[in-house]
Each structure stands twice: as structure tokens, then as C-alpha cells.
């Protein structure tokens, strides 16, 4: 039901959320994000809001890059540096949330972000 006002999308989402998806490398970031969401916070994985050590998330991105690197032409930069950069970008843009727990940095995906990701996937799959 329309009230004449735009939906408060940006009141619910981080302001930089679209930065990776609006970049020149949007398809590459989407591929990495999709893989990470499926394996870390998808069916059989953690629930949105459940944390994982940052190193686990970085290693997951590393393993994806080693197996199927969407940045094949960027092979001069070591995969470990690129995976840290990708996790940093996804954290800075709001796809992932990071906090320090004791001496360990923990990462999660907030439930509202997981819900938005699901909506994007459903939209992408419908013809």
C-alpha cells in the first residue's frame, strides 16, 4: 500500500551497502559475497547474527579465490592480501559486521542484511 512517501530503505540499511555492488568489479564482489553467504551463513551454516572469527572468514574468501578467482588478471597480488581487502570492503560497506571479542575479531552478518541478501537473490532468480 503506497502512502506517497518513499519506503525507508536507507533507514534500515547501511549507507555504503551498495558500494561493492555499484563498483566496476560488481560481478566479482557479488560472486564472492554470494559464496561467503552460502557457506558461512546459509543453510547448514551459522545463523545470521552468529559470529565467526575474522580469520575463518578471510580463509573462506581465500579458498574461494584459490578455487575460482574472479580476479584472474590480478594474480600479482598475493591471495591472502586480496582476501583481507575483500573482507575489509565487505565490512566497511556493511555487508559484514565486525567486533572485537577479547583478543579476537569476530565477524557476522546482521539478520536485516541477510534478509536483504535473500531478497536480492530471489529477485535475481526470477525472470
Coordinates of C-alpha atoms in Angstrom, one line a residue:
X1 CA 0.0 0.0 0.0
X2 CA 1.5 3.3 -1.1
X3 CA 1.4 6.4 1.2
X4 CA 3.0 8.7 -1.4
X5 CA 6.3 8.6 0.5
X6 CA 9.3 6.5 -0.5
X7 CA 9.9 3.4 1.6
X8 CA 12.5 4.0 4.3
X9 CA 15.1 1.6 2.7
X10 CA 18.1 3.7 3.7
X11 CA 16.9 3.9 7.3
X12 CA 17.3 0.1 7.5
X13 CA 20.4 -0.4 5.5
X14 CA 24.0 0.8 6.0
X15 CA 24.7 3.9 3.7
X16 CA 27.6 2.2 1.9
X17 CA 25.9 -1.2 1.3
X18 CA 25.7 -0.7 -2.4
X19 CA 29.3 0.4 -2.8
X20 CA 30.7 -3.0 -3.8
X21 CA 27.8 -3.8 -6.0
X22 CA 27.9 -0.5 -7.7
X23 CA 31.6 -0.7 -8.5
X24 CA 33.4 -1.7 -11.7
X25 CA 34.0 -5.1 -10.0
X26 CA 30.4 -5.6 -9.0
X27 CA 30.0 -9.0 -10.5
X28 CA 33.2 -10.2 -8.8
X29 CA 32.2 -8.8 -5.4
X30 CA 28.7 -10.4 -5.8
X31 CA 30.3 -13.8 -6.6
X32 CA 32.5 -13.6 -3.5
X33 CA 29.7 -12.3 -1.3
X34 CA 27.3 -15.0 -2.6
X35 CA 29.8 -17.7 -1.9
X36 CA 30.5 -16.4 1.6
X37 CA 26.8 -16.0 2.5
X38 CA 26.0 -19.5 1.3
X39 CA 28.9 -21.2 3.0
X40 CA 29.1 -19.2 6.2
X41 CA 25.5 -18.1 6.9
X42 CA 23.4 -20.2 4.6
X43 CA 21.6 -23.5 5.1
X44 CA 23.7 -25.7 7.3
X45 CA 26.0 -22.8 8.3
X46 CA 25.7 -20.2 11.0
X47 CA 22.6 -18.2 11.6
X48 CA 22.7 -14.5 10.7
X49 CA 24.0 -12.8 13.9
X50 CA 26.1 -15.8 14.8
X51 CA 29.8 -14.8 14.8
X52 CA 32.8 -16.4 13.3
X53 CA 36.5 -15.4 13.9
X54 CA 37.7 -13.0 11.2
X55 CA 40.5 -15.4 10.2
X56 CA 37.9 -18.1 9.4
X57 CA 36.0 -15.6 7.1
X58 CA 39.3 -14.5 5.5
X59 CA 40.3 -18.1 4.9
X60 CA 36.9 -18.8 3.3
X61 CA 37.4 -16.0 0.9
X62 CA 41.0 -17.2 0.2
X63 CA 39.8 -20.7 -0.5
X64 CA 37.2 -19.3 -3.0
X65 CA 39.9 -17.2 -4.7
X66 CA 42.2 -20.1 -5.0
X67 CA 39.5 -22.4 -6.4
X68 CA 37.8 -19.9 -8.7
X69 CA 39.3 -16.5 -8.8
X70 CA 37.1 -13.8 -10.4
X71 CA 40.2 -11.5 -10.4
X72 CA 42.4 -13.8 -12.5
X73 CA 44.3 -10.8 -14.1
X74 CA 45.3 -9.6 -10.6
X75 CA 47.4 -12.6 -9.8
X76 CA 50.5 -10.5 -8.9
X77 CA 48.9 -9.6 -5.6
X78 CA 49.0 -12.5 -3.2
X79 CA 45.7 -14.1 -2.5
X80 CA 46.0 -13.5 1.3
X81 CA 46.3 -9.8 0.7
X82 CA 43.4 -9.7 -1.7
X83 CA 41.2 -11.8 0.6
X84 CA 41.9 -9.4 3.5
X85 CA 41.0 -6.5 1.2
X86 CA 37.7 -8.1 0.2
X87 CA 36.7 -8.8 3.8
X88 CA 37.7 -5.2 4.7
X89 CA 35.5 -3.8 1.9
X90 CA 32.5 -6.0 2.8
X91 CA 32.9 -4.9 6.5
X92 CA 33.3 -1.2 5.7
X93 CA 30.3 -1.3 3.4
X94 CA 28.1 -3.0 5.9
X95 CA 27.6 -6.4 4.4
X96 CA 29.5 -7.9 7.3
X97 CA 29.7 -6.6 10.9
X98 CA 32.9 -6.9 12.9
X99 CA 33.5 -6.5 16.6
X100 CA 36.3 -7.4 19.0
X101 CA 35.7 -10.1 21.5
X102 CA 38.6 -10.3 23.9
X103 CA 41.7 -10.6 21.6
X104 CA 39.8 -12.0 18.6
X105 CA 38.0 -10.0 15.9
X106 CA 34.6 -11.6 15.2
X107 CA 32.5 -11.2 12.0
X108 CA 28.9 -11.8 11.4
X109 CA 26.1 -10.8 9.0
X110 CA 23.3 -8.9 10.7
X111 CA 19.8 -10.5 10.2
X112 CA 18.5 -7.5 8.3
X113 CA 21.4 -7.7 5.9
X114 CA 20.9 -11.5 5.5
X115 CA 17.2 -10.8 4.8
X116 CA 18.1 -8.1 2.2
X117 CA 20.6 -10.5 0.6
X118 CA 17.8 -13.2 0.3
X119 CA 15.5 -10.6 -1.4
X120 CA 18.3 -9.7 -3.9
X121 CA 18.9 -13.4 -4.7
X122 CA 15.1 -14.1 -5.1
X123 CA 14.9 -11.1 -7.5
X124 CA 17.9 -12.2 -9.5
X125 CA 16.5 -15.7 -9.9
X126 CA 13.1 -14.6 -11.2
X127 CA 12.9 -14.0 -14.9

